[in-house]
């Protein structure tokens, strides 16, 4: 089916429409063999709060962006190669339902669909695309994934020292290795994580000690169901904070 659509006029036209919606700031999306599988709005769990994002699934990449005008204009385009993607389901709890983790070596995050059916369709299509890509390339699934950041709202005190309370003055930071919300004194060190950045990035003291001694094996907790344990963020929050990918902390 995908191969038949690859060079069809209808597919080319659909991809061109997506390109135009991102405008000049977006990267070109039309290449030989690329097929637009589907699209839709998903709620992405960002650092400050869950936010609606427009997602486009192609046979080789996953693209998402901020919604400026639905079906007409999007910005802050993000492109994720599907070869590097693995997904894990998230248990339902409260307002955060029908979710799963999208994990890659450079960035990992949680998304939520409007219904269980939509979740199932998204996950099935993503898995099928990833499987087809790996089968064609002969590559194996990626075993390295960036940590999923714990949302700010889930930590009133530092998750490492368990003492420092967060205030407008004592800001929250995120360890790039474990994803925990930590205070400044607990995350003063930097370490080079090549899959995430070409420069050393902020990590907590606990991860730094393990990385420095070569004992880094289990400091990153399993986060497949972390958001189902204490989802304090409201899906109806109307404020407009920056996305976590725009944050330097």
mmCIF file of C-alpha atoms in Angstrom:
data_model
loop_
_atom_site.group_PDB
_atom_site.id
_atom_site.type_symbol
_atom_site.label_atom_id
_atom_site.label_comp_id
_atom_site.label_asym_id
_atom_site.label_seq_id
_atom_site.Cartn_x
_atom_site.Cartn_y
_atom_site.Cartn_z
ATOM 1 C CA UNK A 1 0.000 0.000 0.000
ATOM 2 C CA UNK A 2 2.748 2.447 1.032
ATOM 3 C CA UNK A 3 4.833 1.623 -2.040
ATOM 4 C CA UNK A 4 1.858 2.286 -4.311
ATOM 5 C CA UNK A 5 1.259 5.683 -2.709
ATOM 6 C CA UNK A 6 4.914 6.754 -2.745
ATOM 7 C CA UNK A 7 4.872 8.418 -6.144
ATOM 8 C CA UNK A 8 1.164 9.196 -6.431
ATOM 9 C CA UNK A 9 -0.080 12.712 -7.123
ATOM 10 C CA UNK A 10 -2.425 12.554 -4.144
ATOM 11 C CA UNK A 11 0.433 11.771 -1.747
ATOM 12 C CA UNK A 12 2.641 14.488 -3.229
ATOM 13 C CA UNK A 13 -0.173 16.980 -2.881
ATOM 14 C CA UNK A 14 -0.825 16.047 0.756
ATOM 15 C CA UNK A 15 2.833 16.414 1.702
ATOM 16 C CA UNK A 16 3.016 19.758 -0.109
ATOM 17 C CA UNK A 17 0.084 21.016 1.944
ATOM 18 C CA UNK A 18 1.877 20.035 5.173
ATOM 19 C CA UNK A 19 5.031 21.845 3.996
ATOM 20 C CA UNK A 20 3.062 24.986 3.256
ATOM 21 C CA UNK A 21 1.421 24.908 6.697
ATOM 22 C CA UNK A 22 4.878 25.139 8.328
ATOM 23 C CA UNK A 23 5.952 27.957 5.993
ATOM 24 C CA UNK A 24 9.490 29.014 5.198
ATOM 25 C CA UNK A 25 10.735 28.172 8.715
ATOM 26 C CA UNK A 26 9.941 24.484 8.255
ATOM 27 C CA UNK A 27 12.222 21.957 6.558
ATOM 28 C CA UNK A 28 11.215 20.523 3.158
ATOM 29 C CA UNK A 29 9.320 17.259 3.579
ATOM 30 C CA UNK A 30 8.924 16.053 0.003
ATOM 31 C CA UNK A 31 11.482 13.402 -0.920
ATOM 32 C CA UNK A 32 11.217 10.341 -3.205
ATOM 33 C CA UNK A 33 9.538 7.409 -1.496
ATOM 34 C CA UNK A 34 8.115 9.359 1.444
ATOM 35 C CA UNK A 35 4.454 8.757 2.193
ATOM 36 C CA UNK A 36 2.142 10.650 4.564
ATOM 37 C CA UNK A 37 0.469 7.903 6.600
ATOM 38 C CA UNK A 38 -1.743 10.018 8.852
ATOM 39 C CA UNK A 39 -2.103 13.135 10.952
ATOM 40 C CA UNK A 40 -3.905 14.427 14.001
ATOM 41 C CA UNK A 41 -3.799 16.451 17.205
ATOM 42 C CA UNK A 42 -2.179 14.846 20.232
ATOM 43 C CA UNK A 43 -1.656 16.274 23.693
ATOM 44 C CA UNK A 44 2.072 16.410 24.433
ATOM 45 C CA UNK A 45 3.171 16.414 28.061
ATOM 46 C CA UNK A 46 5.592 19.322 28.198
ATOM 47 C CA UNK A 47 7.682 20.639 31.041
ATOM 48 C CA UNK A 48 5.108 23.155 32.273
ATOM 49 C CA UNK A 49 1.844 21.486 31.286
ATOM 50 C CA UNK A 50 0.185 19.319 28.613
ATOM 51 C CA UNK A 51 -0.228 21.112 25.275
ATOM 52 C CA UNK A 52 -1.998 20.320 22.007
ATOM 53 C CA UNK A 53 0.415 19.638 19.133
ATOM 54 C CA UNK A 54 -0.207 18.704 15.507
ATOM 55 C CA UNK A 55 1.486 15.424 14.553
ATOM 56 C CA UNK A 56 2.160 14.005 11.086
ATOM 57 C CA UNK A 57 3.213 10.387 10.647
ATOM 58 C CA UNK A 58 5.204 9.576 7.516
ATOM 59 C CA UNK A 59 6.620 6.187 6.591
ATOM 60 C CA UNK A 60 10.108 7.309 7.695
ATOM 61 C CA UNK A 61 9.687 10.285 10.035
ATOM 62 C CA UNK A 62 7.367 11.704 12.694
ATOM 63 C CA UNK A 63 6.788 15.451 12.479
ATOM 64 C CA UNK A 64 5.068 17.710 14.992
ATOM 65 C CA UNK A 65 4.613 21.411 15.615
ATOM 66 C CA UNK A 66 2.711 24.080 17.504
ATOM 67 C CA UNK A 67 -0.783 24.840 16.255
ATOM 68 C CA UNK A 68 -1.139 28.472 15.177
ATOM 69 C CA UNK A 69 -4.224 28.020 12.975
ATOM 70 C CA UNK A 70 -5.630 24.501 12.793
ATOM 71 C CA UNK A 71 -5.079 22.901 9.361
ATOM 72 C CA UNK A 72 -3.578 26.168 8.075
ATOM 73 C CA UNK A 73 -0.499 27.209 10.027
ATOM 74 C CA UNK A 74 1.989 25.484 12.360
ATOM 75 C CA UNK A 75 5.385 26.529 13.727
ATOM 76 C CA UNK A 76 8.334 25.108 15.704
ATOM 77 C CA UNK A 77 8.627 22.088 13.430
ATOM 78 C CA UNK A 78 10.250 18.987 14.924
ATOM 79 C CA UNK A 79 11.314 15.997 12.814
ATOM 80 C CA UNK A 80 12.006 12.596 14.407
ATOM 81 C CA UNK A 81 13.521 9.748 12.312
ATOM 82 C CA UNK A 82 11.354 6.701 12.942
ATOM 83 C CA UNK A 83 14.320 4.315 12.831
ATOM 84 C CA UNK A 84 15.308 5.680 16.245
ATOM 85 C CA UNK A 85 11.832 5.514 17.809
ATOM 86 C CA UNK A 86 10.417 3.041 20.301
ATOM 87 C CA UNK A 87 7.040 3.474 21.998
ATOM 88 C CA UNK A 88 5.579 2.281 25.304
ATOM 89 C CA UNK A 89 1.998 2.503 26.505
ATOM 90 C CA UNK A 90 1.131 4.587 29.598
ATOM 91 C CA UNK A 91 -1.570 3.600 32.072
ATOM 92 C CA UNK A 92 -4.662 5.833 32.295
ATOM 93 C CA UNK A 93 -5.092 8.028 35.346
ATOM 94 C CA UNK A 94 -7.256 11.123 35.860
ATOM 95 C CA UNK A 95 -7.266 13.597 32.957
ATOM 96 C CA UNK A 96 -4.208 11.990 31.375
ATOM 97 C CA UNK A 97 -5.625 9.098 29.373
ATOM 98 C CA UNK A 98 -4.876 7.156 26.184
ATOM 99 C CA UNK A 99 -1.165 7.930 26.342
ATOM 100 C CA UNK A 100 2.149 6.452 25.298
ATOM 101 C CA UNK A 101 5.831 7.351 25.380
ATOM 102 C CA UNK A 102 7.743 8.275 22.240
ATOM 103 C CA UNK A 103 11.389 7.485 23.027
ATOM 104 C CA UNK A 104 14.477 8.386 20.984
ATOM 105 C CA UNK A 105 18.189 8.767 21.808
ATOM 106 C CA UNK A 106 17.925 12.571 21.640
ATOM 107 C CA UNK A 107 14.507 13.246 23.179
ATOM 108 C CA UNK A 108 11.685 11.299 24.810
ATOM 109 C CA UNK A 109 8.219 12.480 25.794
ATOM 110 C CA UNK A 110 4.642 11.415 26.490
ATOM 111 C CA UNK A 111 1.644 12.057 24.228
ATOM 112 C CA UNK A 112 -2.070 11.452 24.714
ATOM 113 C CA UNK A 113 -4.829 10.798 22.179
ATOM 114 C CA UNK A 114 -8.475 11.823 22.540
ATOM 115 C CA UNK A 115 -9.748 8.219 22.570
ATOM 116 C CA UNK A 116 -8.482 4.699 23.152
ATOM 117 C CA UNK A 117 -9.172 3.902 19.505
ATOM 118 C CA UNK A 118 -6.992 6.784 18.319
ATOM 119 C CA UNK A 119 -4.215 5.668 20.664
ATOM 120 C CA UNK A 120 -4.358 2.139 19.301
ATOM 121 C CA UNK A 121 -4.291 3.348 15.691
ATOM 122 C CA UNK A 122 -1.366 5.713 16.284
ATOM 123 C CA UNK A 123 0.684 3.087 18.106
ATOM 124 C CA UNK A 124 -0.062 0.384 15.526
ATOM 125 C CA UNK A 125 0.871 2.631 12.597
ATOM 126 C CA UNK A 126 4.058 3.891 14.271
ATOM 127 C CA UNK A 127 5.161 0.359 15.135
ATOM 128 C CA UNK A 128 4.437 -0.821 11.591
ATOM 129 C CA UNK A 129 6.471 2.031 10.061
ATOM 130 C CA UNK A 130 9.395 1.415 12.416
ATOM 131 C CA UNK A 131 9.300 -2.322 11.745
ATOM 132 C CA UNK A 132 9.265 -1.802 7.977
ATOM 133 C CA UNK A 133 12.184 0.645 8.127
ATOM 134 C CA UNK A 134 14.332 -1.629 10.270
ATOM 135 C CA UNK A 135 13.500 -4.595 8.069
ATOM 136 C CA UNK A 136 14.601 -2.743 4.930
ATOM 137 C CA UNK A 137 17.788 -1.341 6.477
ATOM 138 C CA UNK A 138 18.774 -4.437 8.422
ATOM 139 C CA UNK A 139 19.344 -2.304 11.506
ATOM 140 C CA UNK A 140 18.369 -3.259 15.046
ATOM 141 C CA UNK A 141 16.067 -1.180 17.296
ATOM 142 C CA UNK A 142 17.798 1.524 19.314
ATOM 143 C CA UNK A 143 18.549 0.555 22.909
ATOM 144 C CA UNK A 144 19.501 4.068 24.010
ATOM 145 C CA UNK A 145 16.805 6.569 24.871
ATOM 146 C CA UNK A 146 16.839 10.028 26.389
ATOM 147 C CA UNK A 147 15.076 10.347 29.719
ATOM 148 C CA UNK A 148 11.473 11.507 29.812
ATOM 149 C CA UNK A 149 11.415 14.713 31.836
ATOM 150 C CA UNK A 150 9.296 14.723 34.982
ATOM 151 C CA UNK A 151 6.848 17.662 34.648
ATOM 152 C CA UNK A 152 7.593 20.639 36.908
ATOM 153 C CA UNK A 153 4.231 20.250 38.651
ATOM 154 C CA UNK A 154 5.166 16.808 39.985
ATOM 155 C CA UNK A 155 7.995 18.121 42.158
ATOM 156 C CA UNK A 156 7.602 20.707 44.904
ATOM 157 C CA UNK A 157 11.030 19.806 46.319
ATOM 158 C CA UNK A 158 14.245 18.573 44.706
ATOM 159 C CA UNK A 159 13.901 14.913 43.720
ATOM 160 C CA UNK A 160 17.527 14.216 44.720
ATOM 161 C CA UNK A 161 18.241 15.975 48.015
ATOM 162 C CA UNK A 162 14.547 15.934 49.033
ATOM 163 C CA UNK A 163 15.157 19.178 50.929
ATOM 164 C CA UNK A 164 15.291 22.205 48.622
ATOM 165 C CA UNK A 165 11.830 23.647 48.032
ATOM 166 C CA UNK A 166 11.171 25.244 44.660
ATOM 167 C CA UNK A 167 10.202 28.921 44.596
ATOM 168 C CA UNK A 168 10.308 31.721 42.008
ATOM 169 C CA UNK A 169 13.890 32.298 43.211
ATOM 170 C CA UNK A 170 14.951 28.660 43.699
ATOM 171 C CA UNK A 171 14.224 27.400 40.193
ATOM 172 C CA UNK A 172 13.593 23.893 38.928
ATOM 173 C CA UNK A 173 16.146 22.228 36.659
ATOM 174 C CA UNK A 174 16.111 18.902 34.840
ATOM 175 C CA UNK A 175 18.816 16.259 34.796
ATOM 176 C CA UNK A 176 19.352 15.257 31.156
ATOM 177 C CA UNK A 177 20.245 11.700 32.151
ATOM 178 C CA UNK A 178 17.459 10.669 34.540
ATOM 179 C CA UNK A 179 14.866 13.374 33.806
ATOM 180 C CA UNK A 180 14.380 14.236 37.491
ATOM 181 C CA UNK A 181 13.433 17.744 38.661
ATOM 182 C CA UNK A 182 16.361 18.964 40.744
ATOM 183 C CA UNK A 183 17.625 22.100 42.453
ATOM 184 C CA UNK A 184 20.614 24.134 41.291
ATOM 185 C CA UNK A 185 23.101 22.844 43.903
ATOM 186 C CA UNK A 186 22.188 19.239 43.009
ATOM 187 C CA UNK A 187 22.787 19.833 39.304
ATOM 188 C CA UNK A 188 25.807 22.101 38.989
ATOM 189 C CA UNK A 189 27.854 19.623 36.948
ATOM 190 C CA UNK A 190 27.850 19.009 33.209
ATOM 191 C CA UNK A 191 28.551 15.811 31.300
ATOM 192 C CA UNK A 192 28.821 15.035 27.607
ATOM 193 C CA UNK A 193 25.890 12.924 26.394
ATOM 194 C CA UNK A 194 26.713 12.659 22.663
ATOM 195 C CA UNK A 195 23.264 11.446 21.636
ATOM 196 C CA UNK A 196 21.676 14.584 23.093
ATOM 197 C CA UNK A 197 24.181 17.371 22.489
ATOM 198 C CA UNK A 198 27.643 18.150 21.175
ATOM 199 C CA UNK A 199 28.301 20.088 24.387
ATOM 200 C CA UNK A 200 28.200 18.918 28.028
ATOM 201 C CA UNK A 201 24.669 19.129 29.465
ATOM 202 C CA UNK A 202 23.240 19.579 32.941
ATOM 203 C CA UNK A 203 22.978 16.404 34.996
ATOM 204 C CA UNK A 204 22.328 15.755 38.671
ATOM 205 C CA UNK A 205 25.129 14.858 41.083
ATOM 206 C CA UNK A 206 23.883 11.287 41.431
ATOM 207 C CA UNK A 207 24.058 10.599 37.684
ATOM 208 C CA UNK A 208 27.366 12.469 37.408
ATOM 209 C CA UNK A 209 28.998 10.233 40.039
ATOM 210 C CA UNK A 210 27.802 7.075 38.270
ATOM 211 C CA UNK A 211 28.801 8.311 34.835
ATOM 212 C CA UNK A 212 32.223 9.424 36.037
ATOM 213 C CA UNK A 213 32.974 6.042 37.594
ATOM 214 C CA UNK A 214 31.550 4.054 34.692
ATOM 215 C CA UNK A 215 28.835 2.566 36.895
ATOM 216 C CA UNK A 216 25.945 4.185 35.031
ATOM 217 C CA UNK A 217 23.476 1.341 34.558
ATOM 218 C CA UNK A 218 20.333 1.983 36.539
ATOM 219 C CA UNK A 219 20.198 5.642 37.603
ATOM 220 C CA UNK A 220 17.534 6.315 34.995
ATOM 221 C CA UNK A 221 14.292 4.965 36.380
ATOM 222 C CA UNK A 222 11.726 3.179 34.266
ATOM 223 C CA UNK A 223 9.243 5.867 33.316
ATOM 224 C CA UNK A 224 6.672 3.988 31.234
ATOM 225 C CA UNK A 225 4.000 4.563 33.863
ATOM 226 C CA UNK A 226 5.460 7.517 35.758
ATOM 227 C CA UNK A 227 2.794 9.959 34.621
ATOM 228 C CA UNK A 228 0.008 7.633 35.683
ATOM 229 C CA UNK A 229 1.274 7.729 39.251
ATOM 230 C CA UNK A 230 0.778 11.397 40.055
ATOM 231 C CA UNK A 231 -0.478 13.466 37.095
ATOM 232 C CA UNK A 232 -1.036 16.842 38.683
ATOM 233 C CA UNK A 233 -1.069 18.820 35.444
ATOM 234 C CA UNK A 234 -4.453 19.850 34.091
ATOM 235 C CA UNK A 235 -5.309 19.337 30.458
ATOM 236 C CA UNK A 236 -7.422 22.467 30.690
ATOM 237 C CA UNK A 237 -4.614 24.805 31.760
ATOM 238 C CA UNK A 238 -4.937 27.840 29.501
ATOM 239 C CA UNK A 239 -1.541 29.466 30.076
ATOM 240 C CA UNK A 240 1.007 29.555 27.268
ATOM 241 C CA UNK A 241 4.401 28.571 28.653
ATOM 242 C CA UNK A 242 7.370 27.694 26.484
ATOM 243 C CA UNK A 243 7.714 24.072 25.461
ATOM 244 C CA UNK A 244 10.324 22.022 27.304
ATOM 245 C CA UNK A 245 12.470 21.777 24.188
ATOM 246 C CA UNK A 246 12.861 25.550 24.279
ATOM 247 C CA UNK A 247 14.113 25.512 27.847
ATOM 248 C CA UNK A 248 17.790 25.545 28.785
ATOM 249 C CA UNK A 249 17.147 24.079 32.230
#
